[in-house]
Short mmCIF file of C-alpha atoms in Angstrom, two decimals:
data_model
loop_
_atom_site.label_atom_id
_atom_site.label_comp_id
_atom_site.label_asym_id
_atom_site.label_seq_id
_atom_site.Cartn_x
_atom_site.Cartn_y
_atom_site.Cartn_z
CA UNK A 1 -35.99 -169.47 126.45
CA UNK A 2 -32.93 -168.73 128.59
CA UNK A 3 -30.86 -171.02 130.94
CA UNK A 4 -31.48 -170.68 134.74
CA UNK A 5 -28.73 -168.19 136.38
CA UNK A 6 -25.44 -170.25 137.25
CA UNK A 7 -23.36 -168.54 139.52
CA UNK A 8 -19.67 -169.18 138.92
CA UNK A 9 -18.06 -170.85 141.76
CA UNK A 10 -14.23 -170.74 140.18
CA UNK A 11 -12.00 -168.97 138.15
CA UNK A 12 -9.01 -171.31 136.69
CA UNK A 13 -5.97 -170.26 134.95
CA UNK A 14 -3.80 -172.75 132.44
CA UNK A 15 -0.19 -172.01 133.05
CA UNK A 16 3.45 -173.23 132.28
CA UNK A 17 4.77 -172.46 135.12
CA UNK A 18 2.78 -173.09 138.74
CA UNK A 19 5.25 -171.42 140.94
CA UNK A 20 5.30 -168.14 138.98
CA UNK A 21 1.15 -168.02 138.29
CA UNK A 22 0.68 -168.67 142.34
CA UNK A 23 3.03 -166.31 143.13
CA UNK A 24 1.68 -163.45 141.33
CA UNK A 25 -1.85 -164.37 142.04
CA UNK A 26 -1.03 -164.18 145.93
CA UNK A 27 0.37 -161.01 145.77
CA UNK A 28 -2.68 -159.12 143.89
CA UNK A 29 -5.83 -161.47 145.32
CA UNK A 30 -3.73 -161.91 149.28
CA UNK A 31 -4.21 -165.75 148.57
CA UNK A 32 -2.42 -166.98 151.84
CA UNK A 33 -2.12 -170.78 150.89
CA UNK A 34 -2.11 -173.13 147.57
CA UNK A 35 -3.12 -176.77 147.75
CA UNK A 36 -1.14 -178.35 144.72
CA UNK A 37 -2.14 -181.98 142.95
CA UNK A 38 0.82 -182.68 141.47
CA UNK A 39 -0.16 -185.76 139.12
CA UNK A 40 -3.46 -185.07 138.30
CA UNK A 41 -4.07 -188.07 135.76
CA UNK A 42 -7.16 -187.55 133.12
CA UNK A 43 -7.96 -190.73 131.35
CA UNK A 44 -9.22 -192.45 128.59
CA UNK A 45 -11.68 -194.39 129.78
CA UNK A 46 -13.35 -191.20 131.81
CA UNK A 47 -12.36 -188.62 129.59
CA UNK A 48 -12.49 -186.65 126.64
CA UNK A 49 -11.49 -183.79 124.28
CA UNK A 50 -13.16 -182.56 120.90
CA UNK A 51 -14.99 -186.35 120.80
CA UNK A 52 -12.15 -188.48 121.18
CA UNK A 53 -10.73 -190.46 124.38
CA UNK A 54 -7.77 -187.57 126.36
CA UNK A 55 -4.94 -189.01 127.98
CA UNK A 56 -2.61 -186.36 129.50
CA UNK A 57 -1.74 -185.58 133.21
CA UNK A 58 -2.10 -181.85 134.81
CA UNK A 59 -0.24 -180.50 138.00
CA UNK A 60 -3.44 -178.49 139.59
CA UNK A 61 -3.05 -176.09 142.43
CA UNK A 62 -6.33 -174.73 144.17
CA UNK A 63 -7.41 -172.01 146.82
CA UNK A 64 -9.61 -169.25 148.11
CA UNK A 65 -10.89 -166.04 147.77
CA UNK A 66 -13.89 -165.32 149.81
CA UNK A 67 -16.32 -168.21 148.23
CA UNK A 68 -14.54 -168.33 144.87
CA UNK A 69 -12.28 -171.00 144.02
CA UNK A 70 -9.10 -170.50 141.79
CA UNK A 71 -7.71 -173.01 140.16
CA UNK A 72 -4.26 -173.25 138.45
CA UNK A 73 -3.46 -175.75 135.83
CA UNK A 74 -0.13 -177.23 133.73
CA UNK A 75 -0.21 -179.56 131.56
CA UNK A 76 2.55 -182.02 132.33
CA UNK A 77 2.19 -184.86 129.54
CA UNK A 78 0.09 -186.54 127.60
CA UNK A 79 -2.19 -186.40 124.25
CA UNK A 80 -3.98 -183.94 122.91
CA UNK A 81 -6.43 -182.07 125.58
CA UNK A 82 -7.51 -178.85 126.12
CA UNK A 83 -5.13 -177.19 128.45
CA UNK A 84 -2.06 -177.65 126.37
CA UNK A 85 -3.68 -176.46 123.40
CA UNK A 86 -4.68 -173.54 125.01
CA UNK A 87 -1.20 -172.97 126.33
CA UNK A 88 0.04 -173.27 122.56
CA UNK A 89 -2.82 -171.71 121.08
CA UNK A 90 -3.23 -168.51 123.53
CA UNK A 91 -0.07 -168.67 126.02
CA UNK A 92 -0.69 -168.98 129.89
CA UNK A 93 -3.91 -167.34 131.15
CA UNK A 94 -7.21 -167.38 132.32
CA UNK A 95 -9.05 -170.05 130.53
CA UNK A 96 -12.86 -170.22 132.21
CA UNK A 97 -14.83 -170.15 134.71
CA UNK A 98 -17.02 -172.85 136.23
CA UNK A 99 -20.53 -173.02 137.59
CA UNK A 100 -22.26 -176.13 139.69
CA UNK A 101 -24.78 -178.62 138.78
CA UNK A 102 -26.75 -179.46 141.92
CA UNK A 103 -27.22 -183.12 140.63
CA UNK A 104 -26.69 -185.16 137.45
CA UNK A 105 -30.27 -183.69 136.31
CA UNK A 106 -28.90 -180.46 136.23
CA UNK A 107 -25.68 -180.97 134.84
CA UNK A 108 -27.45 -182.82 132.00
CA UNK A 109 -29.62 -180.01 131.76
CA UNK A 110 -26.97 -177.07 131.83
CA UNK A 111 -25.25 -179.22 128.69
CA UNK A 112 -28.54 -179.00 127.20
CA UNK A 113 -28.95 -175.04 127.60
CA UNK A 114 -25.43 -174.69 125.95
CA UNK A 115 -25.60 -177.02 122.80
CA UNK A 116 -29.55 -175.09 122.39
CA UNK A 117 -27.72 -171.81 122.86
CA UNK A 118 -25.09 -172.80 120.16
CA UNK A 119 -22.16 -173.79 122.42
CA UNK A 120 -20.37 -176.54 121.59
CA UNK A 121 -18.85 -179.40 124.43
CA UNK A 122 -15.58 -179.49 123.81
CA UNK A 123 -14.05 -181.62 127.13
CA UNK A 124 -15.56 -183.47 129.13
CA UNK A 125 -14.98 -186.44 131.70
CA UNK A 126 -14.87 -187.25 135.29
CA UNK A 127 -12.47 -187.17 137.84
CA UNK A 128 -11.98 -189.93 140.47
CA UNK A 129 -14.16 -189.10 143.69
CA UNK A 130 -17.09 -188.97 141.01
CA UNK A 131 -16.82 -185.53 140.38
CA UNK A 132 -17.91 -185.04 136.30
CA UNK A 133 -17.15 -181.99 134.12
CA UNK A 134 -17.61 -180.64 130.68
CA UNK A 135 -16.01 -177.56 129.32
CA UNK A 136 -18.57 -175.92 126.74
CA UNK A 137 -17.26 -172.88 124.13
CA UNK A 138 -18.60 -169.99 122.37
CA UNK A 139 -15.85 -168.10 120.65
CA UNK A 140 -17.47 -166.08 118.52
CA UNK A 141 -19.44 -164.86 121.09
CA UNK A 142 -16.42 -164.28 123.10
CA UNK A 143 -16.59 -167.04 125.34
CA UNK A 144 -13.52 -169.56 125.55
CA UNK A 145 -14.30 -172.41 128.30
CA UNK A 146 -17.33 -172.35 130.58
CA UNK A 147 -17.09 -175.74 132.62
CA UNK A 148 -20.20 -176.79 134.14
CA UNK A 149 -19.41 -179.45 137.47
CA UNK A 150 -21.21 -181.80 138.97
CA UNK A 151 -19.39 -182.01 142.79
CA UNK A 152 -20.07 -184.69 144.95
CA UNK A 153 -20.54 -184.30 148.83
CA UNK A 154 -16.54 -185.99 149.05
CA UNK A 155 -15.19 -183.56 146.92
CA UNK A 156 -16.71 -180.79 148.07
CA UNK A 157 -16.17 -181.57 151.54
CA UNK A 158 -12.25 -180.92 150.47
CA UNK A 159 -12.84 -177.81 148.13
CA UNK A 160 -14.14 -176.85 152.17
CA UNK A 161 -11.02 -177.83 153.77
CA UNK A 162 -8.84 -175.86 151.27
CA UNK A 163 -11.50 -172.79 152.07
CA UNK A 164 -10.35 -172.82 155.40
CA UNK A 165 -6.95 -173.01 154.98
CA UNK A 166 -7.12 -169.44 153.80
CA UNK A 167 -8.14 -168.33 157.52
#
């Protein structure tokens, strides 16, 4: 049996270096505008990576092309957590893409679909604004990070603003 079709809704990057990734993105994509979160925290209690509770903070910058987010990401401190071993593992560069759950239902179900498909979750958590996440991998089938999102109405309602900034 195969999952329902997700369509992607973003494309993220993990970088060392914000300024630099933005930059060069804007000049190939025509982004006009970034919206950066410069302390992003990801915590314990909320959060975590390969089982265990993450503790690290992330400088995120977001915008638009067309309908499809992009989303830049540096790892600023912390524990272990999936960014920053990417970084050291792979160097800076695209790391996944993510799909929505329309409600916790399908986000529980889309987890489901991956760990029946042989995927494992390796991050997971939830952002303040309610927003929960979980980054499922494949590498030997060649996929890295898909993160599956659950977006609440608050949250999406700025994902919308940053859309429009790009007008």
């Amino acid at each position: 049996m195969s999952a329902p079709v997700r369509t992607p809704v973003q494309i993220a990057w993990v970088t060392s270096d914000l300024d630099a990734t933005e930059a060069a993105l804007s000049a190939m994509l025509g982004v006009r505008k970034w919206v950066r979160l410069a302390q992003v925290h990801f915590g314990p209690e909320s959060n975590t990576y390969r089982g265990k509770p993450a503790d690290f903070f992330a400088a995120i910058s977001l915008s638009y092309v067309h309908d499809m987010q992009l989303e830049l990401i540096e790892p600023i401190r912390g524990g272990a957590n999936i960014y920053s071993d990417f970084l050291r593992e792979h160097g800076p560069g695209l790391h996944h893409i993510c799909v929505e759950a329309a409600d916790a239902d399908a986000f529980e179900a889309a987890l489901a679909d991956a760990d029946a498909q042989g995927a494992e979750v390796v991050a997971q958590g939830a952002m303040p604004g309610g927003m929960r996440f979980a980054y499922v991998s494949d590498p030997a089938a060649g996929v890295p990070y898909l993160e599956i999102a659950q977006i609440p109405g608050e949250i999406k309602a700025f994902f919308d603003h940053i859309k429009q900034e790009q007008r």
